[in-house]
Amino acid sequence: MKALFIDNHIGFYGAQKSLIAFLENDDKFQKAVVYPKAILFQKFKDYDKIKKMLEARGISTYQFYLPLYKNYKGAPTTFRFKIANFVRNIFWKIHKRKLYDFIKKENFDFIHLNSLTLWDIINKNSNYFCHVRELLSEKGLKDKKVIEKLNTCRGIIFIDEATRKQFENNLTKPKIAIIENPIDMTNVLKHINKKDEIKKNYGIEDLNAIIISIIGKIREFKGVDLIIKSFNEFSQNENSYLLIVGDGDKNYIQKCKSLSKTNKILFVGEEPEIEKIYAITDIVARGEPEFCIGRTVYEGLFSGCLALQPGTYDDIKKHPEIFKFSNKIFLYEPTNIDDLTKAMMLAANYLKTSKVERNPGGNAKDYAEKLAEYFIISINKNKD
């Protein structure tokens, strides 16, 4: 089978990392990938690196103007983003025929959209699959065009129960599957023996301190400010550091820096070798205002870290890939600073009283086989 994968961004984090994991571990399809063309002030600095990496595996890469609909919770709200988003969608409307002509010429058996933000690409002329990784905003949930387009798909892949539940009873035609994110953290192992050196490079003076990390795009929906407020209190009683890893909304980052009451909170920016961060991290943290499993929770747990996660036991019970780590997940009531601080204390106590094994692993190969099987079954079902 010949397959085209279309991504909404270019990089090595989040959804892009999940797609690359599939592309690297799949051996069943002849694959090509489409990435967005940059517009205005955008710079996709990782494109050449990704192109070289994928083409070494026989996977062709292309760039077209693509849509990007900010219909999800946590979407950037800056004026710069709004302008870029508006222009990108205008360019898509003007140039979309080029993408469709390419798809027709190459005669792909199916097309996979790596994000719900790409929903406007879907039409009835090809076999589309949409990967839903986002929680829609209130406005997005009311957009009938999104539901109409998704019901045109051959299949919808959700990354967890929360992303599926938002479409309860709305998707009647596509074949639906919940397939959790692929993780491969085996590269963490090579950095574990160099932990002290890595810590010093980040300005961590006490090499025995507990390290909590929040990793990814720094946006208000991610709750970085909540974690900082909680850590301010936690660090008064525990020898610890908080690493804030990533880039994002500049105004929000300044707000977060202003909330810091200790020099043990370090804003380290983006780290291309994210495995270094997991190698020195004891606890990964999430701060969203509701339960949703972020990729960093999976990566942290598969790296041997503990996790701070908003939500309940019943929430994580629905996610087999992380439920097997349930003894290492410390839950708290979303947006509750006091409850988060208690969870931090419980996690710190666990580190002191239990032997935490650091045997980084992954599930990327199993994930690739599961997703490939889903594609094949869905396509063949529609042929019958």
PDB file of C-alpha atoms in Angstrom, residues 116-323:
ATOM      1  CA  LEU A 116      -7.307  17.621  13.879  1.00  0.00           C
ATOM      2  CA  THR A 117      -6.178  21.151  12.895  1.00  0.00           C
ATOM      3  CA  LEU A 118      -5.851  19.807   9.318  1.00  0.00           C
ATOM      4  CA  TRP A 119      -9.509  18.736   9.021  1.00  0.00           C
ATOM      5  CA  ASP A 120     -10.235  21.061   6.083  1.00  0.00           C
ATOM      6  CA  ILE A 121      -8.040  18.896   3.798  1.00  0.00           C
ATOM      7  CA  ILE A 122     -10.527  15.989   4.000  1.00  0.00           C
ATOM      8  CA  ASN A 123     -12.680  15.328   0.942  1.00  0.00           C
ATOM      9  CA  LYS A 124     -14.538  12.388  -0.611  1.00  0.00           C
ATOM     10  CA  ASN A 125     -11.947  11.718  -3.302  1.00  0.00           C
ATOM     11  CA  SER A 126      -9.475   9.768  -1.129  1.00  0.00           C
ATOM     12  CA  ASN A 127      -9.324   7.478   1.900  1.00  0.00           C
ATOM     13  CA  TYR A 128      -8.584   9.829   4.804  1.00  0.00           C
ATOM     14  CA  PHE A 129      -7.646   9.038   8.379  1.00  0.00           C
ATOM     15  CA  CYS A 130      -7.517  11.796  10.979  1.00  0.00           C
ATOM     16  CA  HIS A 131      -5.428  11.524  14.148  1.00  0.00           C
ATOM     17  CA  VAL A 132      -7.186  13.402  16.948  1.00  0.00           C
ATOM     18  CA  ARG A 133      -4.689  14.521  19.596  1.00  0.00           C
ATOM     19  CA  GLU A 134      -6.437  17.733  20.645  1.00  0.00           C
ATOM     20  CA  LEU A 135      -9.306  18.699  22.922  1.00  0.00           C
ATOM     21  CA  LEU A 136     -11.531  21.060  20.964  1.00  0.00           C
ATOM     22  CA  SER A 137     -12.399  24.493  22.295  1.00  0.00           C
ATOM     23  CA  GLU A 138     -16.054  25.341  22.907  1.00  0.00           C
ATOM     24  CA  LYS A 139     -16.142  27.110  19.544  1.00  0.00           C
ATOM     25  CA  GLY A 140     -14.525  24.104  17.854  1.00  0.00           C
ATOM     26  CA  LEU A 141     -17.102  21.697  19.281  1.00  0.00           C
ATOM     27  CA  LYS A 142     -19.899  23.806  17.784  1.00  0.00           C
ATOM     28  CA  ASP A 143     -18.349  23.857  14.314  1.00  0.00           C
ATOM     29  CA  LYS A 144     -20.575  21.584  12.211  1.00  0.00           C
ATOM     30  CA  LYS A 145     -18.080  21.625   9.341  1.00  0.00           C
ATOM     31  CA  VAL A 146     -15.562  19.728  11.479  1.00  0.00           C
ATOM     32  CA  ILE A 147     -18.067  16.941  12.228  1.00  0.00           C
ATOM     33  CA  GLU A 148     -19.164  16.764   8.582  1.00  0.00           C
ATOM     34  CA  LYS A 149     -15.582  16.421   7.372  1.00  0.00           C
ATOM     35  CA  LEU A 150     -14.651  13.835  10.012  1.00  0.00           C
ATOM     36  CA  ASN A 151     -17.674  11.730   9.049  1.00  0.00           C
ATOM     37  CA  THR A 152     -16.200  11.613   5.538  1.00  0.00           C
ATOM     38  CA  CYS A 153     -13.043   9.891   6.856  1.00  0.00           C
ATOM     39  CA  ARG A 154     -12.387   6.177   6.582  1.00  0.00           C
ATOM     40  CA  GLY A 155     -11.157   6.232  10.150  1.00  0.00           C
ATOM     41  CA  ILE A 156     -10.430   8.368  13.207  1.00  0.00           C
ATOM     42  CA  ILE A 157      -7.583   7.601  15.624  1.00  0.00           C
ATOM     43  CA  PHE A 158      -7.852   9.052  19.129  1.00  0.00           C
ATOM     44  CA  ILE A 159      -4.873   9.127  21.464  1.00  0.00           C
ATOM     45  CA  ASP A 160      -6.978   8.597  24.593  1.00  0.00           C
ATOM     46  CA  GLU A 161     -10.502   8.406  25.980  1.00  0.00           C
ATOM     47  CA  ALA A 162     -10.713  12.155  26.600  1.00  0.00           C
ATOM     48  CA  THR A 163     -10.124  13.031  22.938  1.00  0.00           C
ATOM     49  CA  ARG A 164     -12.702  10.418  21.879  1.00  0.00           C
ATOM     50  CA  LYS A 165     -15.372  11.372  24.405  1.00  0.00           C
ATOM     51  CA  GLN A 166     -15.705  14.929  23.073  1.00  0.00           C
ATOM     52  CA  PHE A 167     -17.188  13.434  19.860  1.00  0.00           C
ATOM     53  CA  GLU A 168     -19.614  11.111  21.654  1.00  0.00           C
ATOM     54  CA  ASN A 169     -22.462  10.135  19.277  1.00  0.00           C
ATOM     55  CA  ASN A 170     -21.274  12.604  16.581  1.00  0.00           C
ATOM     56  CA  LEU A 171     -19.123  10.263  14.499  1.00  0.00           C
ATOM     57  CA  THR A 172     -21.302   7.634  12.864  1.00  0.00           C
ATOM     58  CA  LYS A 173     -19.369   6.560   9.745  1.00  0.00           C
ATOM     59  CA  PRO A 174     -15.596   6.331  10.373  1.00  0.00           C
ATOM     60  CA  LYS A 175     -13.949   3.306  11.942  1.00  0.00           C
ATOM     61  CA  ILE A 176     -12.823   4.554  15.364  1.00  0.00           C
ATOM     62  CA  ALA A 177      -9.797   3.414  17.346  1.00  0.00           C
ATOM     63  CA  ILE A 178      -8.036   4.559  20.508  1.00  0.00           C
ATOM     64  CA  ILE A 179      -4.294   4.021  20.108  1.00  0.00           C
ATOM     65  CA  GLU A 180      -2.030   5.546  22.717  1.00  0.00           C
ATOM     66  CA  ASN A 181       1.123   7.458  21.778  1.00  0.00           C
ATOM     67  CA  PRO A 182       4.327   5.673  20.711  1.00  0.00           C
ATOM     68  CA  ILE A 183       7.274   6.021  23.039  1.00  0.00           C
ATOM     69  CA  ASP A 184      10.923   5.060  22.639  1.00  0.00           C
ATOM     70  CA  MET A 185      13.095   6.282  25.498  1.00  0.00           C
ATOM     71  CA  THR A 186      15.950   3.806  25.136  1.00  0.00           C
ATOM     72  CA  ASN A 187      18.316   6.685  24.262  1.00  0.00           C
ATOM     73  CA  VAL A 188      17.897   8.009  27.817  1.00  0.00           C
ATOM     74  CA  LEU A 189      20.142   5.179  28.980  1.00  0.00           C
ATOM     75  CA  LYS A 190      23.297   6.643  27.428  1.00  0.00           C
ATOM     76  CA  HIS A 191      22.797   9.889  29.380  1.00  0.00           C
ATOM     77  CA  ILE A 192      22.044   8.376  32.801  1.00  0.00           C
ATOM     78  CA  ASN A 193      25.721   7.685  33.504  1.00  0.00           C
ATOM     79  CA  LYS A 194      26.476  11.349  32.756  1.00  0.00           C
ATOM     80  CA  LYS A 195      23.773  12.781  35.013  1.00  0.00           C
ATOM     81  CA  ASP A 196      26.068  14.863  37.202  1.00  0.00           C
ATOM     82  CA  GLU A 197      27.728  16.489  34.194  1.00  0.00           C
ATOM     83  CA  ILE A 198      24.342  17.285  32.607  1.00  0.00           C
ATOM     84  CA  LYS A 199      23.030  18.771  35.865  1.00  0.00           C
ATOM     85  CA  LYS A 200      26.037  21.069  36.161  1.00  0.00           C
ATOM     86  CA  ASN A 201      25.520  22.250  32.593  1.00  0.00           C
ATOM     87  CA  TYR A 202      22.009  23.365  33.547  1.00  0.00           C
ATOM     88  CA  GLY A 203      23.243  25.220  36.619  1.00  0.00           C
ATOM     89  CA  ILE A 204      22.115  22.647  39.176  1.00  0.00           C
ATOM     90  CA  GLU A 205      24.548  22.979  42.055  1.00  0.00           C
ATOM     91  CA  ASP A 206      23.232  20.324  44.449  1.00  0.00           C
ATOM     92  CA  LEU A 207      23.554  17.045  42.573  1.00  0.00           C
ATOM     93  CA  ASN A 208      21.413  15.196  45.128  1.00  0.00           C
ATOM     94  CA  ALA A 209      18.409  17.524  44.865  1.00  0.00           C
ATOM     95  CA  ILE A 210      15.047  16.259  43.621  1.00  0.00           C
ATOM     96  CA  ILE A 211      14.431  17.470  40.060  1.00  0.00           C
ATOM     97  CA  ILE A 212      10.914  18.158  38.800  1.00  0.00           C
ATOM     98  CA  SER A 213      10.528  18.996  35.103  1.00  0.00           C
ATOM     99  CA  ILE A 214       7.702  20.417  33.043  1.00  0.00           C
ATOM    100  CA  ILE A 215       8.424  19.883  29.359  1.00  0.00           C
ATOM    101  CA  GLY A 216       6.856  21.239  26.177  1.00  0.00           C
ATOM    102  CA  LYS A 217       5.229  24.394  24.822  1.00  0.00           C
ATOM    103  CA  ILE A 218       4.885  27.019  27.563  1.00  0.00           C
ATOM    104  CA  ARG A 219       1.286  28.186  27.275  1.00  0.00           C
ATOM    105  CA  GLU A 220      -1.380  29.139  29.791  1.00  0.00           C
ATOM    106  CA  PHE A 221      -3.410  25.968  29.176  1.00  0.00           C
ATOM    107  CA  LYS A 222      -0.386  23.907  30.218  1.00  0.00           C
ATOM    108  CA  GLY A 223      -0.637  25.293  33.769  1.00  0.00           C
ATOM    109  CA  VAL A 224       3.047  26.167  34.183  1.00  0.00           C
ATOM    110  CA  ASP A 225       2.061  29.000  36.559  1.00  0.00           C
ATOM    111  CA  LEU A 226       0.181  26.497  38.755  1.00  0.00           C
ATOM    112  CA  ILE A 227       3.239  24.267  39.031  1.00  0.00           C
ATOM    113  CA  ILE A 228       5.485  27.239  39.866  1.00  0.00           C
ATOM    114  CA  LYS A 229       3.153  28.394  42.658  1.00  0.00           C
ATOM    115  CA  SER A 230       3.068  24.908  44.095  1.00  0.00           C
ATOM    116  CA  PHE A 231       6.837  24.450  43.778  1.00  0.00           C
ATOM    117  CA  ASN A 232       7.451  27.733  45.624  1.00  0.00           C
ATOM    118  CA  GLU A 233       5.864  26.125  48.673  1.00  0.00           C
ATOM    119  CA  PHE A 234       7.230  22.611  48.114  1.00  0.00           C
ATOM    120  CA  SER A 235      10.842  23.797  47.771  1.00  0.00           C
ATOM    121  CA  GLN A 236      10.765  25.395  51.239  1.00  0.00           C
ATOM    122  CA  ASN A 237      10.744  21.894  52.732  1.00  0.00           C
ATOM    123  CA  GLU A 238      12.500  19.838  50.058  1.00  0.00           C
ATOM    124  CA  ASN A 239      15.928  20.188  48.476  1.00  0.00           C
ATOM    125  CA  SER A 240      14.713  20.471  44.898  1.00  0.00           C
ATOM    126  CA  TYR A 241      14.810  22.188  41.493  1.00  0.00           C
ATOM    127  CA  LEU A 242      12.077  22.874  38.949  1.00  0.00           C
ATOM    128  CA  LEU A 243      13.176  22.758  35.301  1.00  0.00           C
ATOM    129  CA  ILE A 244      10.888  24.466  32.775  1.00  0.00           C
ATOM    130  CA  VAL A 245      11.905  23.086  29.408  1.00  0.00           C
ATOM    131  CA  GLY A 246      10.607  24.524  26.148  1.00  0.00           C
ATOM    132  CA  ASP A 247       9.583  27.724  24.436  1.00  0.00           C
ATOM    133  CA  GLY A 248       6.209  29.359  23.879  1.00  0.00           C
ATOM    134  CA  ASP A 249       4.133  32.457  24.580  1.00  0.00           C
ATOM    135  CA  LYS A 250       6.660  35.179  25.496  1.00  0.00           C
ATOM    136  CA  ASN A 251       4.199  37.178  27.620  1.00  0.00           C
ATOM    137  CA  TYR A 252       3.137  34.081  29.521  1.00  0.00           C
ATOM    138  CA  ILE A 253       6.764  33.065  30.063  1.00  0.00           C
ATOM    139  CA  GLN A 254       7.432  36.492  31.611  1.00  0.00           C
ATOM    140  CA  LYS A 255       4.400  36.068  33.849  1.00  0.00           C
ATOM    141  CA  CYS A 256       5.709  32.667  34.969  1.00  0.00           C
ATOM    142  CA  LYS A 257       9.164  34.079  35.697  1.00  0.00           C
ATOM    143  CA  SER A 258       7.602  36.829  37.819  1.00  0.00           C
ATOM    144  CA  LEU A 259       5.840  34.180  39.958  1.00  0.00           C
ATOM    145  CA  SER A 260       9.110  32.471  40.888  1.00  0.00           C
ATOM    146  CA  LYS A 261      10.121  33.030  44.516  1.00  0.00           C
ATOM    147  CA  THR A 262      13.238  30.881  44.464  1.00  0.00           C
ATOM    148  CA  ASN A 263      16.417  30.568  42.406  1.00  0.00           C
ATOM    149  CA  LYS A 264      15.705  26.835  42.169  1.00  0.00           C
ATOM    150  CA  ILE A 265      13.293  27.426  39.259  1.00  0.00           C
ATOM    151  CA  LEU A 266      15.262  27.249  36.010  1.00  0.00           C
ATOM    152  CA  PHE A 267      13.910  28.219  32.587  1.00  0.00           C
ATOM    153  CA  VAL A 268      16.203  26.233  30.292  1.00  0.00           C
ATOM    154  CA  GLY A 269      14.552  26.839  26.897  1.00  0.00           C
ATOM    155  CA  GLU A 270      14.322  24.169  24.219  1.00  0.00           C
ATOM    156  CA  GLU A 271      16.548  21.110  24.453  1.00  0.00           C
ATOM    157  CA  PRO A 272      17.113  19.243  21.150  1.00  0.00           C
ATOM    158  CA  GLU A 273      18.327  16.157  23.033  1.00  0.00           C
ATOM    159  CA  ILE A 274      15.308  15.889  25.313  1.00  0.00           C
ATOM    160  CA  GLU A 275      16.577  12.511  26.574  1.00  0.00           C
ATOM    161  CA  LYS A 276      19.124  14.474  28.651  1.00  0.00           C
ATOM    162  CA  ILE A 277      16.285  16.109  30.558  1.00  0.00           C
ATOM    163  CA  TYR A 278      14.581  12.798  31.281  1.00  0.00           C
ATOM    164  CA  ALA A 279      17.904  11.291  32.394  1.00  0.00           C
ATOM    165  CA  ILE A 280      18.261  13.854  35.209  1.00  0.00           C
ATOM    166  CA  THR A 281      14.545  14.248  36.038  1.00  0.00           C
ATOM    167  CA  ASP A 282      12.997  12.510  39.041  1.00  0.00           C
ATOM    168  CA  ILE A 283       9.433  13.732  38.505  1.00  0.00           C
ATOM    169  CA  VAL A 284       7.679  14.986  35.361  1.00  0.00           C
ATOM    170  CA  ALA A 285       4.760  17.359  35.936  1.00  0.00           C
ATOM    171  CA  ARG A 286       1.602  18.338  34.072  1.00  0.00           C
ATOM    172  CA  GLY A 287      -0.562  21.319  35.031  1.00  0.00           C
ATOM    173  CA  GLU A 288      -3.577  21.377  32.685  1.00  0.00           C
ATOM    174  CA  PRO A 289      -6.953  22.491  34.123  1.00  0.00           C
ATOM    175  CA  GLU A 290      -8.484  19.086  33.366  1.00  0.00           C
ATOM    176  CA  PHE A 291      -7.447  15.490  32.866  1.00  0.00           C
ATOM    177  CA  CYS A 292      -5.542  14.888  29.642  1.00  0.00           C
ATOM    178  CA  ILE A 293      -2.538  12.645  29.197  1.00  0.00           C
ATOM    179  CA  GLY A 294       0.329  14.541  27.644  1.00  0.00           C
ATOM    180  CA  ARG A 295       3.176  12.906  25.795  1.00  0.00           C
ATOM    181  CA  THR A 296       5.656  13.931  28.493  1.00  0.00           C
ATOM    182  CA  VAL A 297       3.878  11.717  31.032  1.00  0.00           C
ATOM    183  CA  TYR A 298       4.413   8.694  28.788  1.00  0.00           C
ATOM    184  CA  GLU A 299       8.010   9.683  28.086  1.00  0.00           C
ATOM    185  CA  GLY A 300       8.752  10.304  31.746  1.00  0.00           C
ATOM    186  CA  LEU A 301       7.276   7.000  32.920  1.00  0.00           C
ATOM    187  CA  PHE A 302       9.044   5.011  30.195  1.00  0.00           C
ATOM    188  CA  SER A 303      12.268   6.794  31.235  1.00  0.00           C
ATOM    189  CA  GLY A 304      11.861   5.650  34.840  1.00  0.00           C
ATOM    190  CA  CYS A 305      10.586   8.965  36.269  1.00  0.00           C
ATOM    191  CA  LEU A 306       7.596   9.547  38.528  1.00  0.00           C
ATOM    192  CA  ALA A 307       4.706  11.703  37.254  1.00  0.00           C
ATOM    193  CA  LEU A 308       2.462  14.433  38.674  1.00  0.00           C
ATOM    194  CA  GLN A 309      -0.840  14.284  36.791  1.00  0.00           C
ATOM    195  CA  PRO A 310      -4.135  16.151  37.242  1.00  0.00           C
ATOM    196  CA  GLY A 311      -7.054  13.709  37.365  1.00  0.00           C
ATOM    197  CA  THR A 312      -8.323  10.601  39.151  1.00  0.00           C
ATOM    198  CA  TYR A 313      -7.501   6.915  39.403  1.00  0.00           C
ATOM    199  CA  ASP A 314     -10.491   6.146  37.172  1.00  0.00           C
ATOM    200  CA  ASP A 315      -9.032   8.471  34.532  1.00  0.00           C
ATOM    201  CA  ILE A 316      -5.690   6.693  34.250  1.00  0.00           C
ATOM    202  CA  LYS A 317      -7.355   3.277  34.483  1.00  0.00           C
ATOM    203  CA  LYS A 318      -8.664   3.894  30.951  1.00  0.00           C
ATOM    204  CA  HIS A 319      -5.098   4.174  29.582  1.00  0.00           C
ATOM    205  CA  PRO A 320      -3.372   0.755  29.620  1.00  0.00           C
ATOM    206  CA  GLU A 321       0.037   2.072  28.538  1.00  0.00           C
ATOM    207  CA  ILE A 322       0.353   4.280  31.608  1.00  0.00           C
ATOM    208  CA  PHE A 323      -1.863   2.365  34.031  1.00  0.00           C
TER     209      PHE A 323
END
